[in-house]
PDB file of C-alpha atoms in Angstrom:
ATOM      1  CA  MET A1498     -12.236  24.576 -24.475  1.00 58.00           C
ATOM      2  CA  GLY A1499     -10.407  22.724 -27.008  1.00 66.00           C
ATOM      3  CA  GLN A1500     -12.194  19.512 -28.314  1.00 65.00           C
ATOM      4  CA  SER A1501     -10.081  17.121 -26.507  1.00 63.00           C
ATOM      5  CA  SER A1502     -11.015  18.887 -22.966  1.00 73.00           C
ATOM      6  CA  LYS A1503     -14.752  18.489 -24.103  1.00 78.00           C
ATOM      7  CA  LYS A1504     -14.487  15.239 -24.804  1.00 75.00           C
ATOM      8  CA  GLN A1505     -12.690  14.548 -21.362  1.00 74.00           C
ATOM      9  CA  GLN A1506     -15.278  16.391 -19.537  1.00 77.00           C
ATOM     10  CA  HIS A1507     -17.998  14.334 -21.172  1.00 78.00           C
ATOM     11  CA  LEU A1508     -16.470  11.178 -20.397  1.00 79.00           C
ATOM     12  CA  ARG A1509     -16.076  12.201 -17.095  1.00 79.00           C
ATOM     13  CA  GLU A1510     -19.770  13.427 -16.831  1.00 82.00           C
ATOM     14  CA  LEU A1511     -20.475   9.847 -18.082  1.00 84.00           C
ATOM     15  CA  LEU A1512     -17.897   7.694 -16.085  1.00 87.00           C
ATOM     16  CA  GLU A1513     -18.050   9.443 -12.540  1.00 88.00           C
ATOM     17  CA  PRO A1514     -21.579   8.589 -11.465  1.00 90.00           C
ATOM     18  CA  GLU A1515     -20.820   5.049 -12.709  1.00 90.00           C
ATOM     19  CA  ILE A1516     -17.827   4.768 -10.960  1.00 91.00           C
ATOM     20  CA  ARG A1517     -19.289   5.874  -7.386  1.00 89.00           C
ATOM     21  CA  ALA A1518     -22.250   3.835  -7.654  1.00 92.00           C
ATOM     22  CA  PHE A1519     -20.147   0.658  -8.434  1.00 93.00           C
ATOM     23  CA  MET A1520     -18.123   1.507  -5.411  1.00 91.00           C
ATOM     24  CA  SER A1521     -20.772   2.080  -3.157  1.00 90.00           C
ATOM     25  CA  SER A1522     -22.417  -0.869  -4.080  1.00 93.00           C
ATOM     26  CA  LYS A1523     -19.459  -2.960  -2.653  1.00 94.00           C
ATOM     27  CA  LYS A1524     -18.427  -3.396   1.035  1.00 94.00           C
ATOM     28  CA  THR A1525     -15.486  -5.819   0.818  1.00 95.00           C
ATOM     29  CA  LEU A1526     -12.175  -5.095  -1.462  1.00 96.00           C
ATOM     30  CA  GLN A1527      -9.521  -7.486  -2.330  1.00 97.00           C
ATOM     31  CA  LEU A1528      -6.272  -6.419  -1.000  1.00 97.00           C
ATOM     32  CA  ALA A1529      -2.822  -7.487  -2.489  1.00 98.00           C
ATOM     33  CA  THR A1530       0.261  -7.156  -0.131  1.00 97.00           C
ATOM     34  CA  VAL A1531       3.768  -8.124  -0.409  1.00 97.00           C
ATOM     35  CA  ASP A1532       5.754  -9.410   2.590  1.00 96.00           C
ATOM     36  CA  ALA A1533       9.778  -8.456   3.196  1.00 95.00           C
ATOM     37  CA  ASN A1534      11.127 -11.527   0.543  1.00 96.00           C
ATOM     38  CA  GLY A1535       8.790 -10.183  -2.328  1.00 95.00           C
ATOM     39  CA  ARG A1536       6.092 -13.003  -1.815  1.00 96.00           C
ATOM     40  CA  SER A1537       2.830 -11.618  -2.681  1.00 96.00           C
ATOM     41  CA  ASN A1538      -0.673 -12.418  -0.680  1.00 96.00           C
ATOM     42  CA  ILE A1539      -3.891 -11.777  -1.863  1.00 97.00           C
ATOM     43  CA  SER A1540      -6.849 -11.442   0.495  1.00 97.00           C
ATOM     44  CA  TYR A1541      -9.983  -9.511   1.114  1.00 96.00           C
ATOM     45  CA  ALA A1542     -11.520  -6.902   3.770  1.00 96.00           C
ATOM     46  CA  PRO A1543     -14.888  -4.874   4.476  1.00 96.00           C
ATOM     47  CA  PHE A1544     -14.174  -1.337   3.961  1.00 96.00           C
ATOM     48  CA  ILE A1545     -15.072   2.239   4.084  1.00 95.00           C
ATOM     49  CA  HIS A1546     -14.438   5.104   1.644  1.00 93.00           C
ATOM     50  CA  ASP A1547     -13.872   8.509   2.289  1.00 91.00           C
ATOM     51  CA  ALA A1548     -12.403  11.533   0.718  1.00 88.00           C
ATOM     52  CA  ASP A1549      -9.085  10.361   2.588  1.00 91.00           C
ATOM     53  CA  GLY A1550      -9.235   7.047   1.534  1.00 93.00           C
ATOM     54  CA  TYR A1551     -10.211   3.369   1.674  1.00 96.00           C
ATOM     55  CA  TYR A1552     -10.097   2.008   5.105  1.00 97.00           C
ATOM     56  CA  VAL A1553     -10.189  -1.820   6.163  1.00 97.00           C
ATOM     57  CA  LEU A1554     -10.255  -2.955  10.014  1.00 97.00           C
ATOM     58  CA  ILE A1555      -7.680  -6.235   9.799  1.00 96.00           C
ATOM     59  CA  SER A1556      -5.811  -8.333  12.590  1.00 96.00           C
ATOM     60  CA  GLU A1557      -1.986  -8.277  13.392  1.00 95.00           C
ATOM     61  CA  MET A1558      -2.231 -11.777  12.897  1.00 95.00           C
ATOM     62  CA  ALA A1559      -3.420 -11.902   9.041  1.00 96.00           C
ATOM     63  CA  ARG A1560      -0.850 -12.395   6.721  1.00 96.00           C
ATOM     64  CA  HIS A1561      -1.364  -9.445   4.908  1.00 97.00           C
ATOM     65  CA  THR A1562      -1.267  -7.104   8.014  1.00 96.00           C
ATOM     66  CA  GLN A1563       2.071  -8.368   8.506  1.00 96.00           C
ATOM     67  CA  ASN A1564       2.655  -7.487   5.053  1.00 97.00           C
ATOM     68  CA  ILE A1565       1.679  -4.075   5.191  1.00 97.00           C
ATOM     69  CA  PHE A1566       3.985  -3.813   8.809  1.00 96.00           C
ATOM     70  CA  VAL A1567       6.929  -4.168   6.558  1.00 96.00           C
ATOM     71  CA  ASN A1568       6.273  -3.147   3.188  1.00 96.00           C
ATOM     72  CA  PRO A1569       3.048  -0.405   3.527  1.00 97.00           C
ATOM     73  CA  VAL A1570       2.061  -0.644   0.168  1.00 96.00           C
ATOM     74  CA  ALA A1571      -0.975  -2.467  -1.592  1.00 97.00           C
ATOM     75  CA  SER A1572      -3.019  -2.988  -4.585  1.00 97.00           C
ATOM     76  CA  LEU A1573      -6.906  -2.751  -4.170  1.00 97.00           C
ATOM     77  CA  MET A1574      -9.650  -3.934  -6.217  1.00 97.00           C
ATOM     78  CA  MET A1575     -13.407  -4.537  -6.310  1.00 96.00           C
ATOM     79  CA  ILE A1576     -14.824  -6.903  -8.583  1.00 95.00           C
ATOM     80  CA  GLU A1577     -18.486  -7.504 -10.259  1.00 93.00           C
ATOM     81  CA  ASP A1578     -19.895 -10.567  -8.339  1.00 91.00           C
ATOM     82  CA  GLU A1579     -19.387 -13.484 -11.099  1.00 91.00           C
ATOM     83  CA  LEU A1580     -23.416 -14.372 -10.993  1.00 90.00           C
ATOM     84  CA  ASN A1581     -24.250 -10.644 -12.192  1.00 88.00           C
ATOM     85  CA  THR A1582     -21.745 -10.794 -15.539  1.00 86.00           C
ATOM     86  CA  SER A1583     -22.608 -12.121 -19.023  1.00 86.00           C
ATOM     87  CA  ASN A1584     -18.653 -12.595 -19.450  1.00 87.00           C
ATOM     88  CA  LEU A1585     -16.382 -14.002 -16.742  1.00 91.00           C
ATOM     89  CA  TYR A1586     -13.617 -12.272 -18.867  1.00 90.00           C
ATOM     90  CA  ALA A1587     -14.860  -8.819 -18.713  1.00 90.00           C
ATOM     91  CA  ARG A1588     -16.055  -8.243 -15.336  1.00 93.00           C
ATOM     92  CA  THR A1589     -16.624  -4.730 -14.411  1.00 94.00           C
ATOM     93  CA  ARG A1590     -13.528  -3.854 -11.650  1.00 95.00           C
ATOM     94  CA  LEU A1591     -11.892  -1.215 -10.063  1.00 95.00           C
ATOM     95  CA  THR A1592      -8.323  -0.948  -9.040  1.00 95.00           C
ATOM     96  CA  PHE A1593      -5.881   1.119  -7.160  1.00 95.00           C
ATOM     97  CA  ASP A1594      -2.230   1.030  -5.900  1.00 95.00           C
ATOM     98  CA  ALA A1595      -1.762   2.550  -2.411  1.00 96.00           C
ATOM     99  CA  HIS A1596       0.359   3.749   0.040  1.00 96.00           C
ATOM    100  CA  VAL A1597      -0.638   2.030   3.356  1.00 97.00           C
ATOM    101  CA  GLN A1598      -0.918   3.842   7.068  1.00 96.00           C
ATOM    102  CA  ILE A1599      -2.192   2.673  10.058  1.00 96.00           C
ATOM    103  CA  VAL A1600      -4.561   4.996  11.887  1.00 96.00           C
ATOM    104  CA  SER A1601      -4.040   5.134  15.735  1.00 95.00           C
ATOM    105  CA  ARG A1602      -6.477   3.975  18.207  1.00 95.00           C
ATOM    106  CA  GLU A1603      -6.031   7.943  19.748  1.00 94.00           C
ATOM    107  CA  THR A1604      -6.626   9.884  16.627  1.00 95.00           C
ATOM    108  CA  ASP A1605      -9.726  11.650  15.542  1.00 96.00           C
ATOM    109  CA  LYS A1606      -9.566   9.783  12.575  1.00 96.00           C
ATOM    110  CA  TRP A1607     -10.061   6.444  14.399  1.00 96.00           C
ATOM    111  CA  SER A1608     -12.930   8.280  16.155  1.00 95.00           C
ATOM    112  CA  GLU A1609     -14.801   9.157  13.023  1.00 96.00           C
ATOM    113  CA  ILE A1610     -14.092   6.015  10.948  1.00 96.00           C
ATOM    114  CA  ILE A1611     -14.986   3.175  13.100  1.00 95.00           C
ATOM    115  CA  PRO A1612     -18.583   4.545  13.984  1.00 95.00           C
ATOM    116  CA  LEU A1613     -19.214   4.489  10.175  1.00 94.00           C
ATOM    117  CA  MET A1614     -17.616   1.162   9.758  1.00 94.00           C
ATOM    118  CA  ILE A1615     -19.899   0.126  12.257  1.00 93.00           C
ATOM    119  CA  GLU A1616     -22.804   1.708  10.739  1.00 92.00           C
ATOM    120  CA  ARG A1617     -22.096   0.245   7.141  1.00 91.00           C
ATOM    121  CA  LEU A1618     -20.439  -2.982   8.290  1.00 89.00           C
ATOM    122  CA  VAL A1619     -22.645  -4.032  11.030  1.00 81.00           C
ATOM    123  CA  ASN A1620     -21.957  -5.430  14.618  1.00 81.00           C
ATOM    124  CA  THR A1621     -18.633  -7.445  13.750  1.00 91.00           C
ATOM    125  CA  ALA A1622     -16.622  -4.395  13.209  1.00 91.00           C
ATOM    126  CA  GLU A1623     -17.716  -2.728  16.471  1.00 90.00           C
ATOM    127  CA  LEU A1624     -16.522  -6.102  18.469  1.00 88.00           C
ATOM    128  CA  LEU A1625     -13.365  -6.227  15.999  1.00 94.00           C
ATOM    129  CA  ALA A1626     -12.778  -2.297  16.960  1.00 92.00           C
ATOM    130  CA  GLN A1627     -12.337  -3.399  20.933  1.00 92.00           C
ATOM    131  CA  LEU A1628      -9.638  -6.003  19.900  1.00 90.00           C
ATOM    132  CA  GLY A1629      -5.897  -4.856  20.297  1.00 92.00           C
ATOM    133  CA  ASP A1630      -4.774  -6.749  17.710  1.00 95.00           C
ATOM    134  CA  PHE A1631      -6.973  -5.202  15.162  1.00 96.00           C
ATOM    135  CA  HIS A1632      -5.467  -1.978  13.077  1.00 96.00           C
ATOM    136  CA  LEU A1633      -7.452   0.427  11.219  1.00 97.00           C
ATOM    137  CA  ILE A1634      -5.329   0.858   7.941  1.00 97.00           C
ATOM    138  CA  LYS A1635      -5.638   3.506   5.351  1.00 97.00           C
ATOM    139  CA  LEU A1636      -4.971   2.796   1.707  1.00 97.00           C
ATOM    140  CA  LYS A1637      -4.480   5.911   0.206  1.00 96.00           C
ATOM    141  CA  THR A1638      -4.864   5.506  -3.337  1.00 93.00           C
ATOM    142  CA  GLU A1639      -2.673   6.746  -6.427  1.00 89.00           C
ATOM    143  CA  ASP A1640      -3.743   5.457  -9.789  1.00 86.00           C
ATOM    144  CA  GLY A1641      -6.369   3.473 -10.438  1.00 91.00           C
ATOM    145  CA  LEU A1642      -8.083   1.456 -13.422  1.00 92.00           C
ATOM    146  CA  PHE A1643     -11.957   1.252 -14.337  1.00 93.00           C
ATOM    147  CA  VAL A1644     -12.826  -1.759 -16.361  1.00 92.00           C
ATOM    148  CA  LYS A1645     -16.118  -2.024 -17.690  1.00 89.00           C
ATOM    149  CA  GLY A1646     -15.283  -4.662 -20.097  1.00 86.00           C
ATOM    150  CA  PHE A1647     -13.481  -5.348 -23.494  1.00 86.00           C
ATOM    151  CA  GLY A1648     -11.848  -2.068 -24.813  1.00 83.00           C
ATOM    152  CA  GLN A1649     -13.687  -0.226 -22.139  1.00 86.00           C
ATOM    153  CA  ALA A1650     -10.738   0.672 -19.461  1.00 89.00           C
ATOM    154  CA  TYR A1651     -10.235   3.959 -18.141  1.00 89.00           C
ATOM    155  CA  LYS A1652      -7.719   5.167 -16.066  1.00 88.00           C
ATOM    156  CA  VAL A1653      -8.869   6.782 -12.976  1.00 87.00           C
ATOM    157  CA  SER A1654      -7.106   9.389 -10.276  1.00 80.00           C
ATOM    158  CA  SER A1655      -7.124   9.040  -6.423  1.00 70.00           C
ATOM    159  CA  ASP A1656     -10.141  10.753  -6.145  1.00 63.00           C
ATOM    160  CA  ASP A1657     -11.774   8.544  -8.934  1.00 52.00           C
ATOM    161  CA  LEU A1658     -12.541  11.119 -11.496  1.00 60.00           C
ATOM    162  CA  VAL A1659     -11.598   9.510 -14.885  1.00 59.00           C
ATOM    163  CA  ASP A1660      -8.788  10.717 -16.484  1.00 59.00           C
ATOM    164  CA  PHE A1661      -8.066   9.396 -20.126  1.00 51.00           C
ATOM    165  CA  VAL A1662      -9.221   6.537 -21.976  1.00 50.00           C
ATOM    166  CA  HIS A1663      -6.799   3.964 -21.211  1.00 50.00           C
ATOM    167  CA  LEU A1664      -6.579   1.499 -23.932  1.00 50.00           C
ATOM    168  CA  LYS A1665      -6.772   3.521 -27.612  1.00 53.00           C
ATOM    169  CA  LYS A1666      -5.664   0.389 -29.626  1.00 55.00           C
ATOM    170  CA  GLY A1667      -7.723  -2.726 -30.009  1.00 55.00           C
ATOM    171  CA  HIS A1668      -6.928  -6.347 -29.096  1.00 55.00           C
ATOM    172  CA  THR A1669      -4.986  -8.149 -31.786  1.00 55.00           C
ATOM    173  CA  SER A1670      -5.186 -11.492 -33.513  1.00 56.00           C
ATOM    174  CA  LEU A1671      -2.369 -13.924 -33.626  1.00 65.00           C
ATOM    175  CA  ASP A1672      -2.697 -13.795 -37.410  1.00 61.00           C
ATOM    176  CA  GLU A1673      -1.997  -9.679 -36.911  1.00 55.00           C
ATOM    177  CA  ASN A1674       1.399 -10.496 -34.975  1.00 53.00           C
ATOM    178  CA  ASP A1675       3.002 -12.251 -37.768  1.00 50.00           C
TER     179      ASP A1675
END
């Protein structure tokens, strides 16, 4: 194993548990979608995560759901609470680009995920799952970014494994650009 591979393995061993703990501490994610005219929208939704992706239960009356129907891509973000950070510019966050799929009520996946949502997200999820305008949406993630603070950004793969250090160059001052 080369020196670079050893560093990569060490980085994974350090960051994977931190990323997984950060994810499991969150119950909602921010969801960015785009409509047919290219207008963006940001919203949030409670979620659960399994090996196949992130799942949200959202109403077709919501703008983000309408956007997903016409443009099945999204970005998602989980972010540290403002009250828990020492610096608002450097909040810990995990972001992903995602492809979106609607999970039909008649599938095994619906039958698997909805009880998990009810268990994790309590009674409201059970009520919403019974409403016809709510859809279970799978967000299949691609490239992501885990940011721990200034100069501590790491590219992550869709299965939340650290791929490589994203920022190798530090920030520059205005004087350095002259």
